[in-house]
Amino acid sequence: MLPRSDAEAAWFAEQRKEAVVIPPYGTPAGDRLNAATWRPGAIAALQHLRAELHTHRIYPAIAYGGGMPRLVISADTLTVWADREGMFFCWGTVHLEQPADHAPADDLPQIARHIAEQLGEHYTEPHNRP
């Protein structure tokens, strides 16, 4: 290793002071960081789909476990998540695992209807909005 000049040593010392520690994935701090940096498009898309599912009397919770936002209709029945941009939805019984159905987020009423039909006995026809 080459000897450093005083200016280089001072620069490296300053960089060490400003270093940011990124919490590891899977820890509570890591999950909060991942949720905070998730693109707003995915969160907005999930909120719009959630509102559309309300017309079918389906009231999913928004969860952030693992740092990735998703709609949890039932822990063992159905989970819905979106890509970072909020352009596609995926849904399945296990979050992020295949097989999962997916569709572009362009037609929220159709996606909500498909998800509601998949729930079977929980499905109801949409009620009129106020």
Tab-separated table of N, CA, C and O in Angstrom, residues 5-110:
chain	number	residue	atom	x	y	z
A	5	SER	N	-0.865	11.023	1.346
A	5	SER	CA	-0.532	12.394	1.740
A	5	SER	C	-1.491	12.811	2.855
A	5	SER	O	-2.500	12.162	3.109
A	6	ASP	N	-1.152	13.898	3.516
A	6	ASP	CA	-2.015	14.395	4.585
A	6	ASP	C	-3.403	14.746	4.051
A	6	ASP	O	-4.407	14.515	4.710
A	7	ALA	N	-3.458	15.285	2.832
A	7	ALA	CA	-4.746	15.659	2.241
A	7	ALA	C	-5.588	14.414	1.980
A	7	ALA	O	-6.796	14.405	2.248
A	8	GLU	N	-4.963	13.347	1.443
A	8	GLU	CA	-5.698	12.103	1.198
A	8	GLU	C	-6.175	11.481	2.503
A	8	GLU	O	-7.319	11.019	2.609
A	9	ALA	N	-5.328	11.473	3.499
A	9	ALA	CA	-5.704	10.918	4.799
A	9	ALA	C	-6.873	11.691	5.398
A	9	ALA	O	-7.807	11.095	5.955
A	10	ALA	N	-6.860	13.008	5.270
A	10	ALA	CA	-7.952	13.829	5.790
A	10	ALA	C	-9.245	13.548	5.026
A	10	ALA	O	-10.324	13.463	5.622
A	11	TRP	N	-9.130	13.391	3.695
A	11	TRP	CA	-10.311	13.095	2.877
A	11	TRP	C	-10.924	11.765	3.286
A	11	TRP	O	-12.134	11.648	3.466
A	12	PHE	N	-10.115	10.712	3.439
A	12	PHE	CA	-10.625	9.401	3.843
A	12	PHE	C	-11.218	9.443	5.242
A	12	PHE	O	-12.240	8.797	5.515
A	13	ALA	N	-10.615	10.202	6.141
A	13	ALA	CA	-11.158	10.332	7.493
A	13	ALA	C	-12.538	10.988	7.453
A	13	ALA	O	-13.458	10.571	8.163
A	14	GLU	N	-12.697	11.996	6.600
A	14	GLU	CA	-13.985	12.678	6.453
A	14	GLU	C	-15.038	11.730	5.870
A	14	GLU	O	-16.190	11.719	6.300
A	15	GLN	N	-14.639	10.924	4.901
A	15	GLN	CA	-15.566	9.964	4.294
A	15	GLN	C	-16.042	8.941	5.317
A	15	GLN	O	-17.208	8.546	5.310
A	16	ARG	N	-15.159	8.498	6.186
A	16	ARG	CA	-15.554	7.529	7.209
A	16	ARG	C	-16.569	8.124	8.171
A	16	ARG	O	-17.471	7.453	8.629
A	17	LYS	N	-16.441	9.423	8.481
A	17	LYS	CA	-17.393	10.086	9.369
A	17	LYS	C	-18.783	10.131	8.746
A	17	LYS	O	-19.778	10.040	9.442
A	18	GLU	N	-18.835	10.317	7.424
A	18	GLU	CA	-20.107	10.470	6.732
A	18	GLU	C	-20.676	9.152	6.226
A	18	GLU	O	-21.712	9.130	5.581
A	19	ALA	N	-20.000	8.060	6.501
A	19	ALA	CA	-20.470	6.762	6.017
A	19	ALA	C	-21.842	6.454	6.603
A	19	ALA	O	-22.119	6.732	7.761
A	20	VAL	N	-22.696	5.911	5.771
A	20	VAL	CA	-24.042	5.544	6.188
A	20	VAL	C	-24.092	4.034	6.352
A	20	VAL	O	-23.670	3.292	5.472
A	21	VAL	N	-24.605	3.602	7.467
A	21	VAL	CA	-24.752	2.173	7.701
A	21	VAL	C	-26.139	1.764	7.231
A	21	VAL	O	-27.142	2.322	7.681
A	22	ILE	N	-26.201	0.833	6.319
A	22	ILE	CA	-27.473	0.344	5.801
A	22	ILE	C	-27.856	-0.892	6.601
A	22	ILE	O	-27.098	-1.862	6.658
A	23	PRO	N	-29.029	-0.860	7.229
A	23	PRO	CA	-29.424	-2.024	8.027
A	23	PRO	C	-29.663	-3.237	7.132
A	23	PRO	O	-30.110	-3.099	5.997
A	24	PRO	N	-29.363	-4.415	7.625
A	24	PRO	CA	-29.529	-5.614	6.805
A	24	PRO	C	-30.996	-5.923	6.519
A	24	PRO	O	-31.876	-5.643	7.332
A	25	TYR	N	-31.234	-6.519	5.353
A	25	TYR	CA	-32.575	-6.938	4.948
A	25	TYR	C	-33.087	-7.999	5.916
A	25	TYR	O	-32.342	-8.840	6.383
A	26	GLY	N	-34.354	-7.936	6.244
A	26	GLY	CA	-34.940	-8.917	7.139
A	26	GLY	C	-34.962	-8.494	8.596
A	26	GLY	O	-35.554	-9.162	9.429
A	27	THR	N	-34.334	-7.373	8.900
A	27	THR	CA	-34.388	-6.841	10.259
A	27	THR	C	-35.466	-5.761	10.292
A	27	THR	O	-35.834	-5.217	9.239
A	28	PRO	N	-35.988	-5.412	11.459
A	28	PRO	CA	-37.007	-4.353	11.500
A	28	PRO	C	-36.532	-3.045	10.870
A	28	PRO	O	-37.267	-2.416	10.114
A	29	ALA	N	-35.304	-2.657	11.139
A	29	ALA	CA	-34.783	-1.419	10.543
A	29	ALA	C	-34.642	-1.565	9.028
A	29	ALA	O	-34.931	-0.635	8.277
A	30	GLY	N	-34.207	-2.726	8.576
A	30	GLY	CA	-34.087	-2.972	7.141
A	30	GLY	C	-35.438	-2.959	6.455
A	30	GLY	O	-35.586	-2.438	5.344
A	31	ASP	N	-36.465	-3.527	7.106
A	31	ASP	CA	-37.816	-3.523	6.542
A	31	ASP	C	-38.357	-2.105	6.427
A	31	ASP	O	-38.974	-1.747	5.428
A	32	ARG	N	-38.117	-1.283	7.460
A	32	ARG	CA	-38.579	0.112	7.407
A	32	ARG	C	-37.886	0.872	6.286
A	32	ARG	O	-38.505	1.650	5.568
A	33	LEU	N	-36.586	0.652	6.126
A	33	LEU	CA	-35.848	1.335	5.063
A	33	LEU	C	-36.361	0.899	3.697
A	33	LEU	O	-36.581	1.735	2.815
A	34	ASN	N	-36.567	-0.390	3.517
A	34	ASN	CA	-37.050	-0.895	2.239
A	34	ASN	C	-38.435	-0.334	1.928
A	34	ASN	O	-38.717	0.073	0.803
A	35	ALA	N	-39.322	-0.278	2.934
A	35	ALA	CA	-40.663	0.266	2.727
A	35	ALA	C	-40.597	1.754	2.388
A	35	ALA	O	-41.333	2.238	1.534
A	36	ALA	N	-39.698	2.478	3.045
A	36	ALA	CA	-39.578	3.920	2.807
A	36	ALA	C	-39.021	4.216	1.422
A	36	ALA	O	-39.339	5.247	0.828
A	37	THR	N	-38.203	3.320	0.898
A	37	THR	CA	-37.590	3.577	-0.408
A	37	THR	C	-38.338	2.891	-1.547
A	37	THR	O	-37.959	3.034	-2.696
A	38	TRP	N	-39.363	2.129	-1.214
A	38	TRP	CA	-40.153	1.480	-2.265
A	38	TRP	C	-40.786	2.576	-3.100
A	38	TRP	O	-41.228	3.589	-2.582
A	39	ARG	N	-40.829	2.387	-4.363
A	39	ARG	CA	-41.361	3.441	-5.225
A	39	ARG	C	-42.827	3.719	-4.914
A	39	ARG	O	-43.624	2.802	-4.746
A	40	PRO	N	-43.174	4.985	-4.870
A	40	PRO	CA	-44.557	5.356	-4.543
A	40	PRO	C	-45.585	4.783	-5.520
A	40	PRO	O	-46.736	4.626	-5.163
A	41	GLY	N	-45.173	4.450	-6.743
A	41	GLY	CA	-46.115	3.898	-7.720
A	41	GLY	C	-46.746	2.613	-7.250
A	41	GLY	O	-47.944	2.387	-7.438
A	42	ALA	N	-45.973	1.742	-6.632
A	42	ALA	CA	-46.498	0.465	-6.150
A	42	ALA	C	-47.489	0.693	-5.018
A	42	ALA	O	-48.556	0.080	-4.977
A	43	ILE	N	-47.146	1.586	-4.096
A	43	ILE	CA	-48.033	1.848	-2.965
A	43	ILE	C	-49.340	2.472	-3.449
A	43	ILE	O	-50.422	2.075	-3.030
A	44	ALA	N	-49.246	3.431	-4.368
A	44	ALA	CA	-50.453	4.074	-4.898
A	44	ALA	C	-51.322	3.065	-5.638
A	44	ALA	O	-52.542	3.057	-5.490
A	45	ALA	N	-50.701	2.196	-6.433
A	45	ALA	CA	-51.460	1.185	-7.177
A	45	ALA	C	-52.184	0.253	-6.216
A	45	ALA	O	-53.359	-0.082	-6.428
A	46	LEU	N	-51.513	-0.174	-5.157
A	46	LEU	CA	-52.152	-1.058	-4.177
A	46	LEU	C	-53.297	-0.349	-3.461
A	46	LEU	O	-54.338	-0.953	-3.192
A	47	GLN	N	-53.137	0.930	-3.169
A	47	GLN	CA	-54.216	1.675	-2.522
A	47	GLN	C	-55.429	1.801	-3.443
A	47	GLN	O	-56.570	1.685	-2.994
A	48	HIS	N	-55.195	1.998	-4.739
A	48	HIS	CA	-56.306	2.093	-5.694
A	48	HIS	C	-57.002	0.733	-5.834
A	48	HIS	O	-58.230	0.679	-5.893
A	49	LEU	N	-56.217	-0.336	-5.907
A	49	LEU	CA	-56.821	-1.672	-5.998
A	49	LEU	C	-57.596	-1.979	-4.721
A	49	LEU	O	-58.683	-2.561	-4.775
A	50	ARG	N	-57.064	-1.585	-3.598
A	50	ARG	CA	-57.750	-1.811	-2.319
A	50	ARG	C	-59.114	-1.130	-2.320
A	50	ARG	O	-60.121	-1.711	-1.911
A	51	ALA	N	-59.171	0.106	-2.801
A	51	ALA	CA	-60.442	0.828	-2.883
A	51	ALA	C	-61.406	0.118	-3.834
A	51	ALA	O	-62.603	0.021	-3.557
A	52	GLU	N	-60.893	-0.399	-4.933
A	52	GLU	CA	-61.737	-1.123	-5.888
A	52	GLU	C	-62.247	-2.430	-5.279
A	52	GLU	O	-63.390	-2.829	-5.507
A	53	LEU	N	-61.414	-3.105	-4.505
A	53	LEU	CA	-61.852	-4.342	-3.845
A	53	LEU	C	-62.948	-4.064	-2.814
A	53	LEU	O	-63.790	-4.929	-2.554
A	54	HIS	N	-62.961	-2.864	-2.257
A	54	HIS	CA	-64.012	-2.501	-1.302
A	54	HIS	C	-65.387	-2.568	-1.954
A	54	HIS	O	-66.375	-2.849	-1.274
A	55	THR	N	-65.477	-2.309	-3.274
A	55	THR	CA	-66.774	-2.395	-3.950
A	55	THR	C	-67.286	-3.829	-3.970
A	55	THR	O	-68.482	-4.051	-4.153
A	56	HIS	N	-66.404	-4.795	-3.793
A	56	HIS	CA	-66.787	-6.209	-3.722
A	56	HIS	C	-66.895	-6.686	-2.274
A	56	HIS	O	-66.968	-7.882	-2.012
A	57	ARG	N	-66.858	-5.739	-1.361
A	57	ARG	CA	-66.902	-6.012	0.082
A	57	ARG	C	-65.723	-6.877	0.530
A	57	ARG	O	-65.845	-7.764	1.369
A	58	ILE	N	-64.585	-6.606	-0.049
A	58	ILE	CA	-63.328	-7.245	0.341
A	58	ILE	C	-62.460	-6.135	0.918
A	58	ILE	O	-62.217	-5.128	0.255
A	59	TYR	N	-62.001	-6.315	2.141
A	59	TYR	CA	-61.298	-5.260	2.847
A	59	TYR	C	-59.904	-5.733	3.258
A	59	TYR	O	-59.670	-6.078	4.412
A	60	PRO	N	-58.975	-5.738	2.307
A	60	PRO	CA	-57.624	-6.210	2.637
A	60	PRO	C	-56.850	-5.190	3.458
A	60	PRO	O	-57.077	-3.985	3.376
A	61	ALA	N	-55.926	-5.714	4.236
A	61	ALA	CA	-55.014	-4.864	5.000
A	61	ALA	C	-53.768	-4.619	4.157
A	61	ALA	O	-53.394	-5.461	3.342
A	62	ILE	N	-53.132	-3.475	4.332
A	62	ILE	CA	-51.851	-3.219	3.683
A	62	ILE	C	-50.764	-3.617	4.668
A	62	ILE	O	-50.748	-3.152	5.806
A	63	ALA	N	-49.881	-4.508	4.242
A	63	ALA	CA	-48.801	-4.990	5.106
A	63	ALA	C	-47.464	-4.604	4.494
A	63	ALA	O	-47.337	-4.476	3.280
A	64	TYR	N	-46.470	-4.434	5.349
A	64	TYR	CA	-45.125	-4.084	4.905
A	64	TYR	C	-44.080	-5.068	5.387
A	64	TYR	O	-42.905	-4.782	5.353
A	65	GLY	N	-44.473	-6.231	5.876
A	65	GLY	CA	-43.505	-7.218	6.346
A	65	GLY	C	-42.525	-7.565	5.242
A	65	GLY	O	-42.907	-7.750	4.095
A	66	GLY	N	-41.268	-7.633	5.564
A	66	GLY	CA	-40.258	-7.853	4.541
A	66	GLY	C	-39.939	-6.588	3.780
A	66	GLY	O	-39.156	-6.603	2.846
A	67	GLY	N	-40.584	-5.476	4.156
A	67	GLY	CA	-40.299	-4.204	3.525
A	67	GLY	C	-41.040	-3.956	2.238
A	67	GLY	O	-41.017	-2.862	1.709
A	68	MET	N	-41.724	-4.956	1.707
A	68	MET	CA	-42.429	-4.795	0.441
A	68	MET	C	-43.926	-4.655	0.701
A	68	MET	O	-44.525	-5.523	1.333
A	69	PRO	N	-44.535	-3.569	0.249
A	69	PRO	CA	-45.964	-3.391	0.502
A	69	PRO	C	-46.797	-4.413	-0.265
A	69	PRO	O	-46.462	-4.796	-1.384
A	70	ARG	N	-47.876	-4.853	0.358
A	70	ARG	CA	-48.778	-5.806	-0.286
A	70	ARG	C	-50.133	-5.738	0.399
A	70	ARG	O	-50.265	-5.235	1.508
A	71	LEU	N	-51.155	-6.246	-0.289
A	71	LEU	CA	-52.486	-6.362	0.281
A	71	LEU	C	-52.645	-7.787	0.795
A	71	LEU	O	-52.414	-8.741	0.046
A	72	VAL	N	-53.045	-7.914	2.022
A	72	VAL	CA	-53.265	-9.233	2.608
A	72	VAL	C	-54.762	-9.391	2.820
A	72	VAL	O	-55.346	-8.739	3.683
A	73	ILE	N	-55.363	-10.235	1.986
A	73	ILE	CA	-56.789	-10.491	2.113
A	73	ILE	C	-57.004	-11.504	3.226
A	73	ILE	O	-57.878	-11.373	4.052
A	74	SER	N	-56.179	-12.492	3.246
A	74	SER	CA	-56.138	-13.473	4.325
A	74	SER	C	-54.771	-14.119	4.248
A	74	SER	O	-54.284	-14.419	3.154
A	75	ALA	N	-54.155	-14.338	5.386
A	75	ALA	CA	-52.787	-14.871	5.401
A	75	ALA	C	-52.678	-16.194	4.669
A	75	ALA	O	-51.655	-16.496	4.074
A	76	ASP	N	-53.741	-16.992	4.678
A	76	ASP	CA	-53.663	-18.296	4.016
A	76	ASP	C	-54.507	-18.376	2.746
A	76	ASP	O	-54.567	-19.408	2.105
A	77	THR	N	-55.180	-17.281	2.377
A	77	THR	CA	-56.036	-17.302	1.198
A	77	THR	C	-55.422	-16.577	0.006
A	77	THR	O	-55.224	-17.153	-1.045
A	78	LEU	N	-55.091	-15.307	0.187
A	78	LEU	CA	-54.641	-14.526	-0.958
A	78	LEU	C	-53.851	-13.296	-0.515
A	78	LEU	O	-54.232	-12.608	0.428
A	79	THR	N	-52.761	-13.044	-1.229
A	79	THR	CA	-51.938	-11.859	-1.041
A	79	THR	C	-51.730	-11.222	-2.406
A	79	THR	O	-51.521	-11.922	-3.388
A	80	VAL	N	-51.790	-9.901	-2.473
A	80	VAL	CA	-51.622	-9.169	-3.729
A	80	VAL	C	-50.439	-8.222	-3.571
A	80	VAL	O	-50.332	-7.518	-2.578
A	81	TRP	N	-49.553	-8.213	-4.554
A	81	TRP	CA	-48.446	-7.265	-4.535
A	81	TRP	C	-48.271	-6.671	-5.918
A	81	TRP	O	-48.815	-7.153	-6.894
A	82	ALA	N	-47.537	-5.567	-5.980
A	82	ALA	CA	-47.315	-4.854	-7.247
A	82	ALA	C	-45.824	-4.729	-7.489
A	82	ALA	O	-45.024	-4.794	-6.554
A	83	ASP	N	-45.469	-4.539	-8.763
A	83	ASP	CA	-44.064	-4.261	-9.052
A	83	ASP	C	-43.747	-2.852	-8.573
A	83	ASP	O	-44.637	-2.099	-8.178
A	84	ARG	N	-42.481	-2.490	-8.575
A	84	ARG	CA	-42.057	-1.193	-8.028
A	84	ARG	C	-42.741	-0.007	-8.697
A	84	ARG	O	-42.999	1.001	-8.064
A	85	GLU	N	-43.034	-0.121	-9.973
A	85	GLU	CA	-43.642	0.992	-10.699
A	85	GLU	C	-45.152	1.013	-10.558
A	85	GLU	O	-45.803	1.972	-10.966
A	86	GLY	N	-45.756	-0.048	-10.032
A	86	GLY	CA	-47.203	-0.122	-9.922
A	86	GLY	C	-47.879	-0.401	-11.244
A	86	GLY	O	-49.056	-0.088	-11.421
A	87	MET	N	-47.160	-1.023	-12.185
A	87	MET	CA	-47.705	-1.308	-13.514
A	87	MET	C	-48.341	-2.696	-13.598
A	87	MET	O	-49.179	-2.942	-14.453
A	88	PHE	N	-47.925	-3.623	-12.753
A	88	PHE	CA	-48.459	-4.984	-12.755
A	88	PHE	C	-48.802	-5.400	-11.342
A	88	PHE	O	-48.111	-5.040	-10.391
A	89	PHE	N	-49.871	-6.169	-11.228
A	89	PHE	CA	-50.236	-6.790	-9.961
A	89	PHE	C	-50.001	-8.284	-10.073
A	89	PHE	O	-50.192	-8.874	-11.132
A	90	CYS	N	-49.609	-8.884	-8.977
A	90	CYS	CA	-49.511	-10.336	-8.872
A	90	CYS	C	-50.283	-10.744	-7.632
A	90	CYS	O	-50.317	-10.011	-6.649
A	91	TRP	N	-50.907	-11.907	-7.680
A	91	TRP	CA	-51.601	-12.388	-6.499
A	91	TRP	C	-51.510	-13.903	-6.432
A	91	TRP	O	-51.473	-14.595	-7.427
A	92	GLY	N	-51.404	-14.370	-5.214
A	92	GLY	CA	-51.289	-15.797	-4.975
A	92	GLY	C	-51.457	-16.094	-3.500
A	92	GLY	O	-51.627	-15.193	-2.681
A	93	THR	N	-51.401	-17.375	-3.166
A	93	THR	CA	-51.593	-17.757	-1.769
A	93	THR	C	-50.362	-17.462	-0.929
A	93	THR	O	-50.465	-17.242	0.265
A	94	VAL	N	-49.185	-17.440	-1.557
A	94	VAL	CA	-47.954	-17.159	-0.827
A	94	VAL	C	-47.255	-15.971	-1.490
A	94	VAL	O	-47.019	-15.967	-2.696
A	95	HIS	N	-46.923	-14.971	-0.695
A	95	HIS	CA	-46.300	-13.744	-1.191
A	95	HIS	C	-44.991	-14.039	-1.915
A	95	HIS	O	-44.127	-14.732	-1.392
A	96	LEU	N	-44.864	-13.530	-3.129
A	96	LEU	CA	-43.671	-13.627	-3.969
A	96	LEU	C	-43.337	-15.043	-4.435
A	96	LEU	O	-42.243	-15.278	-4.913
A	97	GLU	N	-44.240	-15.988	-4.304
A	97	GLU	CA	-43.959	-17.340	-4.771
A	97	GLU	C	-44.857	-17.694	-5.937
A	97	GLU	O	-45.962	-17.202	-6.060
A	98	GLN	N	-44.370	-18.556	-6.783
A	98	GLN	CA	-45.120	-19.035	-7.930
A	98	GLN	C	-45.898	-20.272	-7.525
A	98	GLN	O	-45.492	-20.958	-6.606
A	99	PRO	N	-46.987	-20.646	-8.133
A	99	PRO	CA	-47.594	-19.887	-9.230
A	99	PRO	C	-48.393	-18.707	-8.698
A	99	PRO	O	-48.989	-18.782	-7.637
A	100	ALA	N	-48.360	-17.641	-9.434
A	100	ALA	CA	-49.126	-16.450	-9.075
A	100	ALA	C	-49.786	-15.922	-10.341
A	100	ALA	O	-49.193	-15.952	-11.412
A	101	ASP	N	-51.015	-15.476	-10.200
A	101	ASP	CA	-51.673	-14.807	-11.319
A	101	ASP	C	-51.130	-13.393	-11.395
A	101	ASP	O	-50.681	-12.826	-10.400
A	102	HIS	N	-51.176	-12.821	-12.579
A	102	HIS	CA	-50.713	-11.443	-12.723
A	102	HIS	C	-51.480	-10.767	-13.850
A	102	HIS	O	-52.039	-11.441	-14.720
A	103	ALA	N	-51.516	-9.457	-13.779
A	103	ALA	CA	-52.210	-8.677	-14.799
A	103	ALA	C	-51.689	-7.251	-14.754
A	103	ALA	O	-51.261	-6.775	-13.705
A	104	PRO	N	-51.738	-6.563	-15.905
A	104	PRO	CA	-51.365	-5.145	-15.901
A	104	PRO	C	-52.368	-4.350	-15.080
A	104	PRO	O	-53.539	-4.698	-15.004
A	105	ALA	N	-51.899	-3.299	-14.458
A	105	ALA	CA	-52.728	-2.500	-13.551
A	105	ALA	C	-53.646	-1.531	-14.283
A	105	ALA	O	-54.276	-0.703	-13.644
A	106	ASP	N	-53.765	-1.648	-15.599
A	106	ASP	CA	-54.565	-0.709	-16.381
A	106	ASP	C	-56.057	-0.757	-16.059
A	106	ASP	O	-56.737	0.262	-16.124
A	107	ASP	N	-56.607	-1.939	-15.764
A	107	ASP	CA	-58.043	-2.090	-15.571
A	107	ASP	C	-58.353	-2.590	-14.170
A	107	ASP	O	-58.579	-3.779	-13.945
A	108	LEU	N	-58.354	-1.672	-13.218
A	108	LEU	CA	-58.578	-2.046	-11.823
A	108	LEU	C	-59.904	-2.769	-11.583
A	108	LEU	O	-59.930	-3.762	-10.854
A	109	PRO	N	-61.025	-2.330	-12.184
A	109	PRO	CA	-62.280	-3.054	-11.925
A	109	PRO	C	-62.217	-4.523	-12.355
A	109	PRO	O	-62.704	-5.398	-11.647
A	110	GLN	N	-61.592	-4.791	-13.487
A	110	GLN	CA	-61.497	-6.174	-13.961
A	110	GLN	C	-60.591	-7.010	-13.046
A	110	GLN	O	-60.891	-8.165	-12.748
